[in-house]
Structure formats: C-alpha cells, structure tokens
Short mmCIF file of C-alpha atoms and ligand atoms in Angstrom, two decimals:
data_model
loop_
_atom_site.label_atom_id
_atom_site.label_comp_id
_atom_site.label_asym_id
_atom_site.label_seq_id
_atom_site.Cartn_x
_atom_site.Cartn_y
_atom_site.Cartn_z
CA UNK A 1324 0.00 0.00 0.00
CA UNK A 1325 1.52 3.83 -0.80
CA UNK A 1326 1.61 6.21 1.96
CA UNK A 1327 -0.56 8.32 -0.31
CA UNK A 1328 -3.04 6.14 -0.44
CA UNK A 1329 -2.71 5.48 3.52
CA UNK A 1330 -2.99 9.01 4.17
CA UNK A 1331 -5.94 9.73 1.96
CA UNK A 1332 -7.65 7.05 4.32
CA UNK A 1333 -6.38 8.66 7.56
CA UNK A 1334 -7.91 11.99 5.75
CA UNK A 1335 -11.25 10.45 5.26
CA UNK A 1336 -11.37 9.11 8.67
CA UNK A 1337 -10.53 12.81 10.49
CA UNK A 1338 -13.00 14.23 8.38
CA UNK A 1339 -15.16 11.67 9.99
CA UNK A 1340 -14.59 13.00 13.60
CA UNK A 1341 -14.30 16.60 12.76
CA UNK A 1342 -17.63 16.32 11.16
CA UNK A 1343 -18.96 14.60 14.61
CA UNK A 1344 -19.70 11.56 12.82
CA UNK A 1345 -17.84 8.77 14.41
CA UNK A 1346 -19.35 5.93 15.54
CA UNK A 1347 -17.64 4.43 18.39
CA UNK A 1348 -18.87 0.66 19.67
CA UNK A 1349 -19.02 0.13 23.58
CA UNK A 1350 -18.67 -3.47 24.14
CA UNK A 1351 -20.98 -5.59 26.33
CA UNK A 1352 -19.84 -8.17 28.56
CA UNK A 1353 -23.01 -9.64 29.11
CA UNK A 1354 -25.61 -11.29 27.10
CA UNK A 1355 -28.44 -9.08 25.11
CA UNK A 1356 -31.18 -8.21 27.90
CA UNK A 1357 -33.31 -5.52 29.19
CA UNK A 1358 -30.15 -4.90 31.44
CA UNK A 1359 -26.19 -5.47 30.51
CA UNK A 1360 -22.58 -5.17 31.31
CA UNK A 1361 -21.10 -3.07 29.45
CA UNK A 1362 -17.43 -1.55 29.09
CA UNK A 1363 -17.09 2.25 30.88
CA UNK A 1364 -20.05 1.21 33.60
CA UNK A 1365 -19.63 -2.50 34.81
CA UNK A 1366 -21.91 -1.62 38.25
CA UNK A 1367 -23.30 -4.58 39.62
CA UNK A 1368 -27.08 -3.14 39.08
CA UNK A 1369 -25.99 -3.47 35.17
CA UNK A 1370 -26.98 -0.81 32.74
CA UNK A 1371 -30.43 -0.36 31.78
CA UNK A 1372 -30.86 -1.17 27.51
CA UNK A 1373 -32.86 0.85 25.70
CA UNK A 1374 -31.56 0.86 22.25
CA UNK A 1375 -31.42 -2.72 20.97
CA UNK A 1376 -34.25 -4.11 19.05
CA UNK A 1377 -34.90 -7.12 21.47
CA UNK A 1378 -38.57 -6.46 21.27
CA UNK A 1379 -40.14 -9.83 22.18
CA UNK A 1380 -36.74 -10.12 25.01
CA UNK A 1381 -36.14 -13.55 22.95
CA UNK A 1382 -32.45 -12.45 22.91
CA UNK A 1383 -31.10 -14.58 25.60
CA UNK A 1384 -34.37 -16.56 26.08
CA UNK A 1385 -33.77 -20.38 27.55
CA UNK A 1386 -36.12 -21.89 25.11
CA UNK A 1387 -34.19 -20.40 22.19
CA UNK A 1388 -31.12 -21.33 23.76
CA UNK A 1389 -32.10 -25.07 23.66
CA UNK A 1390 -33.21 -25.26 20.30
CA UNK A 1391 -30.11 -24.08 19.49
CA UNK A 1392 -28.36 -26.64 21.44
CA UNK A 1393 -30.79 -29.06 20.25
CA UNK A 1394 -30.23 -28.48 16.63
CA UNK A 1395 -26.27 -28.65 16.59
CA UNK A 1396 -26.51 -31.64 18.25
CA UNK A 1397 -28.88 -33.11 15.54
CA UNK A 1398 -28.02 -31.41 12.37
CA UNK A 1399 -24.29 -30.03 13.45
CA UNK A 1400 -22.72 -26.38 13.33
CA UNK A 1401 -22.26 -24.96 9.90
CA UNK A 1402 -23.64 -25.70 6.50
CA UNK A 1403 -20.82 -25.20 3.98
CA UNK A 1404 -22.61 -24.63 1.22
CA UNK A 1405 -24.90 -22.22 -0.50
CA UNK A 1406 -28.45 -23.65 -0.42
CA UNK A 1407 -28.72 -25.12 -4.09
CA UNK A 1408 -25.67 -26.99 -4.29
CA UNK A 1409 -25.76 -29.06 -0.36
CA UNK A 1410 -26.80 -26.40 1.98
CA UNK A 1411 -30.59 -27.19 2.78
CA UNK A 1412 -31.55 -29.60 5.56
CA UNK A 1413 -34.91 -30.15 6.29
CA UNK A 1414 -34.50 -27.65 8.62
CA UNK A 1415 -34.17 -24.83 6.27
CA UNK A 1416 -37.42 -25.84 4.61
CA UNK A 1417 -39.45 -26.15 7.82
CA UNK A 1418 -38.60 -22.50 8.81
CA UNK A 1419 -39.50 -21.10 5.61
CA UNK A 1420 -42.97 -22.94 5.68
CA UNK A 1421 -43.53 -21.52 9.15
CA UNK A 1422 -42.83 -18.38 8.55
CA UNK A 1423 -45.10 -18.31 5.19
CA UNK A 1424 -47.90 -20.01 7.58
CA UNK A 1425 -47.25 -17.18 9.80
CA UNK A 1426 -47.57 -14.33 7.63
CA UNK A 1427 -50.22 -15.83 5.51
CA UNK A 1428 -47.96 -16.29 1.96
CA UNK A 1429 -47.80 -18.97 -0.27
CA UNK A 1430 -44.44 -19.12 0.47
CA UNK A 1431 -40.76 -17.76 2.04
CA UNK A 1432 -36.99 -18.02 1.40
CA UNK A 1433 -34.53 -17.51 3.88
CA UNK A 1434 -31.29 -15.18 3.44
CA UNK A 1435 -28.58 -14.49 5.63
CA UNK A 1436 -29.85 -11.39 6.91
CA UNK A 1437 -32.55 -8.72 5.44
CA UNK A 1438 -29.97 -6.40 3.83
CA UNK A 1439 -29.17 -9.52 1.64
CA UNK A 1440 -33.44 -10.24 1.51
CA UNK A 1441 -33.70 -6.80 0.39
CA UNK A 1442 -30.99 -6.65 -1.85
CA UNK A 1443 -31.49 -9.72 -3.50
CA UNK A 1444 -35.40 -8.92 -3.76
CA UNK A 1445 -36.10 -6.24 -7.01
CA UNK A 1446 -33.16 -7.09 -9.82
CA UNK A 1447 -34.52 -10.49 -10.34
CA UNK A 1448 -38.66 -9.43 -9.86
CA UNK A 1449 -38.07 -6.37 -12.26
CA UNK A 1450 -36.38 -5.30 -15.66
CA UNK A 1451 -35.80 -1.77 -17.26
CA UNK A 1452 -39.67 -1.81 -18.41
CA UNK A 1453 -40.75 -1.52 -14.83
CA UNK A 1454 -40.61 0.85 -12.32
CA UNK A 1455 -40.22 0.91 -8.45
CA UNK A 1456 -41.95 3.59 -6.00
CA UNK A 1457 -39.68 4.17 -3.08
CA UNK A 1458 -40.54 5.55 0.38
CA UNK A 1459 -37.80 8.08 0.80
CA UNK A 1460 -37.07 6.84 4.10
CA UNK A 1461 -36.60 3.70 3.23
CA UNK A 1462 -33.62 1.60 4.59
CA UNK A 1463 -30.51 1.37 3.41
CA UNK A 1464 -30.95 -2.05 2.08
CA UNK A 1465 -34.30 -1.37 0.00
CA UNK A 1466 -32.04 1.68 -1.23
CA UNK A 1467 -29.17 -0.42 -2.57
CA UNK A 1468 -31.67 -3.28 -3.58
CA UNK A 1469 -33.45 -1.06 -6.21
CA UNK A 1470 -29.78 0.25 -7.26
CA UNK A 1471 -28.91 -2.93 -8.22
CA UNK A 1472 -31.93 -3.11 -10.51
CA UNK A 1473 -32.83 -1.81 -13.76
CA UNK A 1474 -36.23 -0.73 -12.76
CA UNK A 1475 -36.82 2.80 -13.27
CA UNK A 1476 -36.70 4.57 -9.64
CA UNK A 1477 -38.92 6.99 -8.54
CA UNK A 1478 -39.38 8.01 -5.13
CA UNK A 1479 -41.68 9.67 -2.92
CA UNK A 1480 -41.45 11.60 0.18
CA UNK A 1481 -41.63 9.83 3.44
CA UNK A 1482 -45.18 8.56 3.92
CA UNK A 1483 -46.61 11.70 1.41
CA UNK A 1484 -49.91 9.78 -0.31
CA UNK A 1485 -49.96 13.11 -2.61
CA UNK A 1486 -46.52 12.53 -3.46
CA UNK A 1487 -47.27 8.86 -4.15
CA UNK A 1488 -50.20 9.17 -6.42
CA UNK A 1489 -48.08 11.69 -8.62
CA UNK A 1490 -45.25 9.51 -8.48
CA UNK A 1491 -47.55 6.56 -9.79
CA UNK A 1492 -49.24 8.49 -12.32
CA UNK A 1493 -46.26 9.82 -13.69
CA UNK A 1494 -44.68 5.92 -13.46
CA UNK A 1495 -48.06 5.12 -15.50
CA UNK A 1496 -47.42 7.48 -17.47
CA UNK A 1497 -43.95 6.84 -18.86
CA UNK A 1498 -45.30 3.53 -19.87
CA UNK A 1499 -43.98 1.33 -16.91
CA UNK A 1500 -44.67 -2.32 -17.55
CA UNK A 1501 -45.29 -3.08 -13.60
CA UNK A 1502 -45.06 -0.63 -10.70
CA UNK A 1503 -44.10 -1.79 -7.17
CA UNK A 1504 -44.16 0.44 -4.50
CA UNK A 1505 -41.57 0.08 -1.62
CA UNK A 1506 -41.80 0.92 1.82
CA UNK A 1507 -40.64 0.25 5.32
CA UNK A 1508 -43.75 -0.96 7.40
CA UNK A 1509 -42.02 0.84 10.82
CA UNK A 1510 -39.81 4.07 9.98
CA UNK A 1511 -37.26 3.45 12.79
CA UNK A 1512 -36.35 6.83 13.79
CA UNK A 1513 -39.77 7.87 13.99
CA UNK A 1514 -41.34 4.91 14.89
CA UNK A 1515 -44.32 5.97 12.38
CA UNK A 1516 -46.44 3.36 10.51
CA UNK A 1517 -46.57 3.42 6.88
CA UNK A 1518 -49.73 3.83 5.91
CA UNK A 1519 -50.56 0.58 4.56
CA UNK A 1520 -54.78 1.53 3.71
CA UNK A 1521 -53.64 4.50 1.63
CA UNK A 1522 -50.37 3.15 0.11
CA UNK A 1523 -52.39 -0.29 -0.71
CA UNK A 1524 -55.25 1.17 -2.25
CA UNK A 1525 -53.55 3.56 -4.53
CA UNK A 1526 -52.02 0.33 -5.60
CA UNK A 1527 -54.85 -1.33 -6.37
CA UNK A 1528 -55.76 2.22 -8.51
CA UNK A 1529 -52.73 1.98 -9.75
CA UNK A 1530 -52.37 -1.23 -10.46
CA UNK A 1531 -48.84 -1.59 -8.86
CA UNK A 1532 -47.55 -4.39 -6.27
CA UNK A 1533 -46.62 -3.69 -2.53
CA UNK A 1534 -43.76 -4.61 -1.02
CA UNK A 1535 -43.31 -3.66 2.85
CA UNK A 1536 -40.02 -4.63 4.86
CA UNK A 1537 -41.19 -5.60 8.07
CA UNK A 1538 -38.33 -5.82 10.05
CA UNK A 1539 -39.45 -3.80 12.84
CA UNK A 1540 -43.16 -5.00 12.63
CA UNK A 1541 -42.90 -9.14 12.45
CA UNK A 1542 -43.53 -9.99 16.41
CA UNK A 1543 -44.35 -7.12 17.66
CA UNK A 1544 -47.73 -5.31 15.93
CA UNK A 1545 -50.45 -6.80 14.64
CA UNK A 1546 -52.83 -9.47 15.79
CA UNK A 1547 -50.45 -12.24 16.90
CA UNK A 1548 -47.25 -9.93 15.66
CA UNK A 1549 -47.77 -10.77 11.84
CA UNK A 1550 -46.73 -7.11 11.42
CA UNK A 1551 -47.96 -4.00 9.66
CA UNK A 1552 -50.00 -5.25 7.01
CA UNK A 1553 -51.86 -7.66 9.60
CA UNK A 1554 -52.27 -4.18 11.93
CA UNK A 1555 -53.93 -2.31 9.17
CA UNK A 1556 -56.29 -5.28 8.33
CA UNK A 1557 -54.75 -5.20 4.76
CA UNK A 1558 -53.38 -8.52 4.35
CA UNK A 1559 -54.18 -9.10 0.82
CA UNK A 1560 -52.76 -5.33 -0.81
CA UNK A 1561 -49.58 -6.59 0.46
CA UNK A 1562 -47.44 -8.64 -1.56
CA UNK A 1563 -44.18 -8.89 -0.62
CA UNK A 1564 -43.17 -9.00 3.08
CA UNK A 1565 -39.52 -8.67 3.94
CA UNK A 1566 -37.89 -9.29 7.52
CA UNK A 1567 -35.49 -10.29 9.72
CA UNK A 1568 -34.78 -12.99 12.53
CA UNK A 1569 -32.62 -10.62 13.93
CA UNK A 1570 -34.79 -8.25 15.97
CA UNK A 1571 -38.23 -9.06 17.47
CA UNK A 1572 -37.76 -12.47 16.13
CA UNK A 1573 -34.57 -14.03 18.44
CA UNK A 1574 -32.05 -10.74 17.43
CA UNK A 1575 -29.41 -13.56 16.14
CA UNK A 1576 -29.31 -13.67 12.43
CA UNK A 1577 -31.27 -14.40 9.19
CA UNK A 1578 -33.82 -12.71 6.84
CA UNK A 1579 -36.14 -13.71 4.45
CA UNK A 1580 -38.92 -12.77 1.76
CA UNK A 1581 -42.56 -13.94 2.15
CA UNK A 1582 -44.87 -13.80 -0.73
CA UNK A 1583 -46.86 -16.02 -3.78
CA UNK A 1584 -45.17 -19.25 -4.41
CA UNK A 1585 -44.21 -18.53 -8.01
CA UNK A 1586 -42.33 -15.15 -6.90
CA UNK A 1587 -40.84 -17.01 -3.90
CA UNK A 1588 -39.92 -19.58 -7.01
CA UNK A 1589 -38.11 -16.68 -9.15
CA UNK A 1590 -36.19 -15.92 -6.25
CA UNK A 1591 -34.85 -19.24 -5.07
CA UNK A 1592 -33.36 -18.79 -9.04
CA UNK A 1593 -32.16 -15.82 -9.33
CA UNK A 1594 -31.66 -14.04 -6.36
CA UNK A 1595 -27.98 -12.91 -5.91
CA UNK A 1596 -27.38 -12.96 -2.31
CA UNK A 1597 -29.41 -16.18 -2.28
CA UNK A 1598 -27.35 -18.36 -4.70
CA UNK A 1599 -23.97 -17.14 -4.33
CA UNK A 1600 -24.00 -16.50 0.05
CA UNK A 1601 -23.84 -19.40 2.43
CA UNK A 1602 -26.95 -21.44 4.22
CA UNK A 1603 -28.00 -20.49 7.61
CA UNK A 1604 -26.79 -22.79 9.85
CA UNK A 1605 -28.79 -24.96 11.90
CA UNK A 1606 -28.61 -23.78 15.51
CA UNK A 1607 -30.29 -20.79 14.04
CA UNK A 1608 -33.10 -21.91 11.53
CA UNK A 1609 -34.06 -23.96 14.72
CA UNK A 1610 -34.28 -21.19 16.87
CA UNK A 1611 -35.96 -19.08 13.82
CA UNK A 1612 -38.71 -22.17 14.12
CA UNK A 1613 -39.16 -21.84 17.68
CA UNK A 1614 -39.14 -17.88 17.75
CA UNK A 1615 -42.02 -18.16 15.17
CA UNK A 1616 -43.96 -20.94 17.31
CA UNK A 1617 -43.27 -18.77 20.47
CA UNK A 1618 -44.38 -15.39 18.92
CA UNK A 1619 -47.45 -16.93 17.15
CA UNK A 1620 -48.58 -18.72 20.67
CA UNK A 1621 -47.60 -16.60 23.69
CA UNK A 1622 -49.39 -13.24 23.51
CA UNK A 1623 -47.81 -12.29 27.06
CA UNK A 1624 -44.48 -11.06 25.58
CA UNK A 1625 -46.31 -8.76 23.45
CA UNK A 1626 -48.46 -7.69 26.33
CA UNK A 1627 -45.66 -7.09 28.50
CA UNK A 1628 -43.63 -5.30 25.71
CA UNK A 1629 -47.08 -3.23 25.25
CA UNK A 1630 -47.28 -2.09 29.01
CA UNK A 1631 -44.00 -1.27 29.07
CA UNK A 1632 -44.36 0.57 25.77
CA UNK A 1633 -47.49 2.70 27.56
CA UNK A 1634 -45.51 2.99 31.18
CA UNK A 1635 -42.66 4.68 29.45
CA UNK A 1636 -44.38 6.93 27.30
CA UNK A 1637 -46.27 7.85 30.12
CA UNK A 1638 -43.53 8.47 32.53
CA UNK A 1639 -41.44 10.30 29.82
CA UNK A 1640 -44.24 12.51 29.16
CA UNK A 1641 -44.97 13.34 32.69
CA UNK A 1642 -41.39 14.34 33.65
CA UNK A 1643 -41.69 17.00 30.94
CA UNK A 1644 -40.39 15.49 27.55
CA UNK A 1645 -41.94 16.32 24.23
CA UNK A 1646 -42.03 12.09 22.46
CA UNK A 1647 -43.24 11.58 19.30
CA UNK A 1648 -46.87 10.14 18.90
CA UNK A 1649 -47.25 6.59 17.98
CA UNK A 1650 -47.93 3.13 19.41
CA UNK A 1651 -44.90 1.15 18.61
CA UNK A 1652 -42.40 0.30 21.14
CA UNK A 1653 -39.81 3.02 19.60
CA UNK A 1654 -39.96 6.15 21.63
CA UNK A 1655 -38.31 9.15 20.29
CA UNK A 1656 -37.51 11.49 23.10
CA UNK A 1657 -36.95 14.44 20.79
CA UNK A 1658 -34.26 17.68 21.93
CA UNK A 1659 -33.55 19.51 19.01
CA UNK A 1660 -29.56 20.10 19.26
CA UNK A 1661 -27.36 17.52 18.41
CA UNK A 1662 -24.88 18.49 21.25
CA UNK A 1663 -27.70 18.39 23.76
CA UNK A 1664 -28.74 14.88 22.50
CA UNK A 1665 -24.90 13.77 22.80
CA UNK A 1666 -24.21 15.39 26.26
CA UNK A 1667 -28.03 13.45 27.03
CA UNK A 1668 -26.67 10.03 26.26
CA UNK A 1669 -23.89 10.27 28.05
CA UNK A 1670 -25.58 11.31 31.06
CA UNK A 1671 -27.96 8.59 30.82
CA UNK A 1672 -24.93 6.29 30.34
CA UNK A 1673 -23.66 7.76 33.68
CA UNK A 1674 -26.57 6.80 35.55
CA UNK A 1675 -27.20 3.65 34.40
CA UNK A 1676 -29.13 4.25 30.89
CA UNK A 1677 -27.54 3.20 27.52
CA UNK A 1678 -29.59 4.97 24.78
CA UNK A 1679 -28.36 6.43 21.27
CA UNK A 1680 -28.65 9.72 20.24
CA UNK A 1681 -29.50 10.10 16.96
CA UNK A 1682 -28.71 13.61 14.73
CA UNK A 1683 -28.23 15.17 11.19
CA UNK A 1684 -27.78 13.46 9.03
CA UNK A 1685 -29.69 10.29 10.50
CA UNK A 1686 -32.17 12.91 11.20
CA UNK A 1687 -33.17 16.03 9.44
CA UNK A 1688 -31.35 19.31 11.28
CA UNK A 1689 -32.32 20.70 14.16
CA UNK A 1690 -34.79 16.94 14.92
CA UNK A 1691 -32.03 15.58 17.59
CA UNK A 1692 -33.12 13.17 19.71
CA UNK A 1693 -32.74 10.20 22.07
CA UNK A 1694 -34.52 7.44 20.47
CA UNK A 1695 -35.50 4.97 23.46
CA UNK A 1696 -36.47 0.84 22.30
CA UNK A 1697 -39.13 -1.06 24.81
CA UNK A 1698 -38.73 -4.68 25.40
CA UNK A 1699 -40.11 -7.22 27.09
CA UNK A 1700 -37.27 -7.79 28.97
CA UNK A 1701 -37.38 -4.64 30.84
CA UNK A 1702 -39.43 -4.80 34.46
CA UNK A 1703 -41.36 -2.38 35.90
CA UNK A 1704 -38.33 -1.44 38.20
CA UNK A 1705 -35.54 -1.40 35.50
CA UNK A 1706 -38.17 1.46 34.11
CA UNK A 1707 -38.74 3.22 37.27
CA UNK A 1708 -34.53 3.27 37.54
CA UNK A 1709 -34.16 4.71 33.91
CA UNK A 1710 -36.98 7.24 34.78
CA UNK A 1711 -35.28 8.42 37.36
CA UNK A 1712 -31.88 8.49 35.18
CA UNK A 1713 -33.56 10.52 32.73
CA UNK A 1714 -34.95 13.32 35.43
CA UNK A 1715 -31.08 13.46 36.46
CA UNK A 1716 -29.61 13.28 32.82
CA UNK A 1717 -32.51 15.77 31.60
CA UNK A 1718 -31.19 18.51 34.50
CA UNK A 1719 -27.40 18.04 34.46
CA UNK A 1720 -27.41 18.12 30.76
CA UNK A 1721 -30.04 21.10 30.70
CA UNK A 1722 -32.86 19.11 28.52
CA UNK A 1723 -35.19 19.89 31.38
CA UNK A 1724 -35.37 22.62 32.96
C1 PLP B 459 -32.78 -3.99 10.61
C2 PLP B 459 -33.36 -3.70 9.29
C3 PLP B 459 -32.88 -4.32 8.14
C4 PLP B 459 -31.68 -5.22 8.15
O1 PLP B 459 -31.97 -6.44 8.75
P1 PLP B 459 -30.76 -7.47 9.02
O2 PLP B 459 -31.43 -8.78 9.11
O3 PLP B 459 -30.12 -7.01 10.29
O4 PLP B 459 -29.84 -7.35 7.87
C5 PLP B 459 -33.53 -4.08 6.94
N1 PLP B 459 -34.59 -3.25 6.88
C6 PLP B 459 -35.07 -2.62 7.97
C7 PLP B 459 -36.25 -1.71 7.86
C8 PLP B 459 -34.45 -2.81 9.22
O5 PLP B 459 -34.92 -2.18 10.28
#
C-alpha cells in the first residue's frame, strides 16, 4: 500500500470525527437483555438497555437457547454450502414454511440477513420496463436493492400519499410495464407506521404491487405480531413481506422474503445474495422455528412489551419530555440540538441508561433526539430506575429545565 493512499484514508477518517460523525462501539460483557454489562459502567445493578431491538426479550431466552443446542446436536454447526448446491436440511425448509404459515404467503426463502433479503429482492422481480416507487425513508438495504436493478426509480417523500399518487401516475405514465411500490412498514427513527390503507389502495388504482419490509413490525404489531399489514387489516394489498430474525424475532441472524409461491420460485433462481452467500446454519433456523412458534402462541411477551411501551411513554411525558406520537415500542424522546442529544446520552450512560442519540444526518437538522427501544425484557423497576436516570440526565445536561 503507498503512503498516499494510507494518508488519503487517515484523511477520510478525520474528516469523519471533525464532522462529529464517528461511531464508536461500547462493548458488552453480558448477554443481550433488558439490562447489561457493558465496558465504561460495569456496576453490579448493570446498565439499563434501551436501544437494541430485542422487542419480544427472545435475545437470551432459555427456550431459544435449547433449540439451538438441540439443533447442533442433531443437524451439526455450519452448512458449507450455498443452499442449491448441499446447503438445505430439512431444517431450512421447515422455517420457511412456518414463517409463510405465519404471515399468511404462499411461500418464504430464507437469506442471511434482510440487507441480503432486500438486496437480492427487485433485480430479479423487475427489468428496465418496470418501475419501483420508493418511500424516501426507506432503509438502506431497500435503497441499494433497487440500485442494483434496472427498474426505473422513482421516489416519494416519506409517507406523502400526494406525493405517491403523482409519483404513480407519472410511473403510468412513462409507460412502466409493472409498478411496485416500496416501503418500510415501521420508519425506525420515527417509529411511524406506513400507511398501509392509503399506500395499498392507490395500488390497487394503480395497479402496482406492494412490497413492505417488516423488520421492525414481524412480532411485535399486529394481531399475533404478523406485522404491519396484519395491523392495518390489509393482508391481501400486500405482496411482498420482507424481515429479519434478527430483531423481534430471536435478534441472532437471518432474513427472508414472504410472498406467492411462483415469486418465492423466481427468487430461489435468481436471487444474488441467495445463490452465491452461504446457508444459515442450523442452531439458528431452529431457533428461527421456535421464535415463530413462540411469537405466534404466547401473547404475554407482546403484552408485556405493550405495558411497558405505555408505562414509558407515560412516565417520559410526565417528567416534561416532548415524544413523538405513535404506538410502537420506539420512543423518540426528541431535543432539538445535536450536542444536547450527545451530552443526554452520556448522562444517561452515567446513571445507568444506555440509549443512542441520533442527529443530522440520520435525522433532518435541528430533529435531535434520544430514540429509546421497549422490550419485554425490561421490568417495571428497570423502568422506574431509567426514569429516574432521565430526570437526572434531563437537568445536568439542561434538557429539562
Ligand atoms: C434492521 C433492518 C434491516 C436489516 O436487517 P438485518 O437482518 O439485520 O440485515 C432491513 N430493513 C429494515 C427496515 C431494518 O430495520
């Protein structure tokens, strides 16, 4: 390597920090819960969590944990192989039935994570005749999915139904072949709902396809978690559902794409990340099984994530903080400044909170805020202690007065 090129590096990277963009990574010495060791605060209370995505609190749940076990012993540790050549067991299969059964689709196929699911999704559904709809909050992954296909691209702004009928009518109108329309079902640093009656019947106006990626949605809204089409009582508008096994769903690894058998067909053919990636391996499809069977029978994890989701806001409210409205267990405790929302974390941090703050360009200028994740996992006392850590945090860092 050339010190020129070495230097241009170490000149991206201070641009990094001098822009107050560095991401530094606190390591935990504990398993994912509603409270951890971590690095910097290793008190014996442990540190309340409120920024991982361990909705259901399935992270480090026993029952997982033997399936697991259970599944290595039977079927062994890693796979080897991409599905198509050696990598499917019967395993693989039974998740992806279970999941379909779960979401009501024909269908699923499993991919090593959603980024791949979403990236692997539109190039082999769509050719330069068609045209794709995008939320422009989308993730990152829907975003570089419909890059990597020849669709035409139009996008809309975030969750604008005026926006999308004139970006539909102007995809009609430059003669696309098909339309789909792409959205997150859960904006994440909002928390907001697409909104799956409007988007799905301007689609059935439009006659375009729906695709929503779910990954913040599958086991924790709707009737029995199935998500945001299931909440919205539009099951059948929605034709593509995209999500993960590594939030609500166990938080270990995995995604997939649920849908009509033929498309689900297409995929298991042509889908990049799909035929060229390896399998999942079996500790995890089993524990993807049992996360389904857990999530589809046991309402009280949802229940408990859902009082906890209602105690928070509640509390946050009441000590003075301005939240976002919604009903999903991401609670945006919004400041404004950027600086305020970093000095915020770190006083949280200090008394026993770990929470993210989240600024431009995450979030538009001037939007800072602490976003703040429910979970099962969390009791009614680890709330009342990061309550209390957020009246202390809010005065020493001045975000209440
Ligand atoms: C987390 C997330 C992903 C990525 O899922 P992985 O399985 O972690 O790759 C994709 N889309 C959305 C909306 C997400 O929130």
């Amino acid at each position: 390597m050339t010190d020129q090129y070495l230097a241009h590096v170490a000149n991206e990277l201070e641009q990094i920090k001098s822009s107050g963009l560095w991401k530094a990574e606190r390591q935990m010495l504990s398993p994912q819960s509603g409270k951890v060791q971590v690095e910097g605060n290793n008190s014996s209370a442990g540190v309340i969590n409120l920024c991982a995505n361990n909705y259901l609190g399935l992270a480090n749940d026993p029952r997982l944990i033997a399936a697991v076990k259970q599944a290595m012993d039977s079927h062994g540790y890693g796979m080897a192989s991409v599905r198509f050549i050696c990598g499917t067991q019967d395993l693989h299969r039974k998740l992806e039935q279970s999941i379909a059964a779960y979401l009501g689709k024909d269908d699923s196929i499993l991919f090593a994570s959603c980024f791949d699911a979403n990236g692997g999704l539109f190039e082999p559904l769509l050719s330069d005749q068609d045209a794709i709809v995008s939320d422009s909050l989308n993730h990152a992954s829907i975003i570089d999915g419909i890059r990597l296909c020849k669709a035409k691209r139009y996008r809309y702004q975030n969750s604008d139904m005026t926006d999308l009928e004139s970006q539909l009518k102007q995809a009609r109108n430059d003669g696309a072949r098909f339309i789909m329309i792409a959205t997150d079902g859960v904006f994440s640093m909002d928390g907001y709902l697409a909104n799956l009656p409007d988007i799905t019947a301007l689609a059935k106006k439009y006659e375009a396809l729906v695709m929503v990626d779910d990954c913040h949605a599958t086991g924790v809204i709707g009737k029995g978690g199935r998500g945001t089409a299931s909440h919205f009582r539009v099951d059948d508008g929605v034709d593509v559902i995209t999500g993960t096994l590594g939030k609500a769903l166990g938080g270990a690894i995995g995604g997939f794409i649920a849908g009509a058998a033929p498309l689900i067909d297409l995929l298991r053919q042509r889908a990049r990340p799909y035929l060229f990636s390896n399998a999942l391996p079996p500790g995890v499809v089993a524990a993807g099984i049992e996360a389904i069977r857990l999530t589809e029978s046991d309402n009280s994890m949802r229940q408990q994530l859902n009082d906890n989701t209602a105690f928070w806001r509640q509390g946050l409210s009441a000590l003075g903080y301005e939240l976002l409205q919604g009903e999903h267990p991401i609670i945006p405790v919004m400041l404004g400044d950027a600086k305020l929302a970093q000095s915020m974390s770190q006083h949280l941090f200090e008394q026993g909170v770990y929470a993210s703050g989240f600024f431009y360009p995450v979030v538009p200028q001037g939007k800072a805020r602490i976003r703040t994740q429910m979970s099962a996992a969390h009791s009614r006392q680890d709330l009342e202690r990061a309550l209390d850590a957020f009246e202390k945090a809010g005065k020493l860092s001045g975000a209440l007065a």
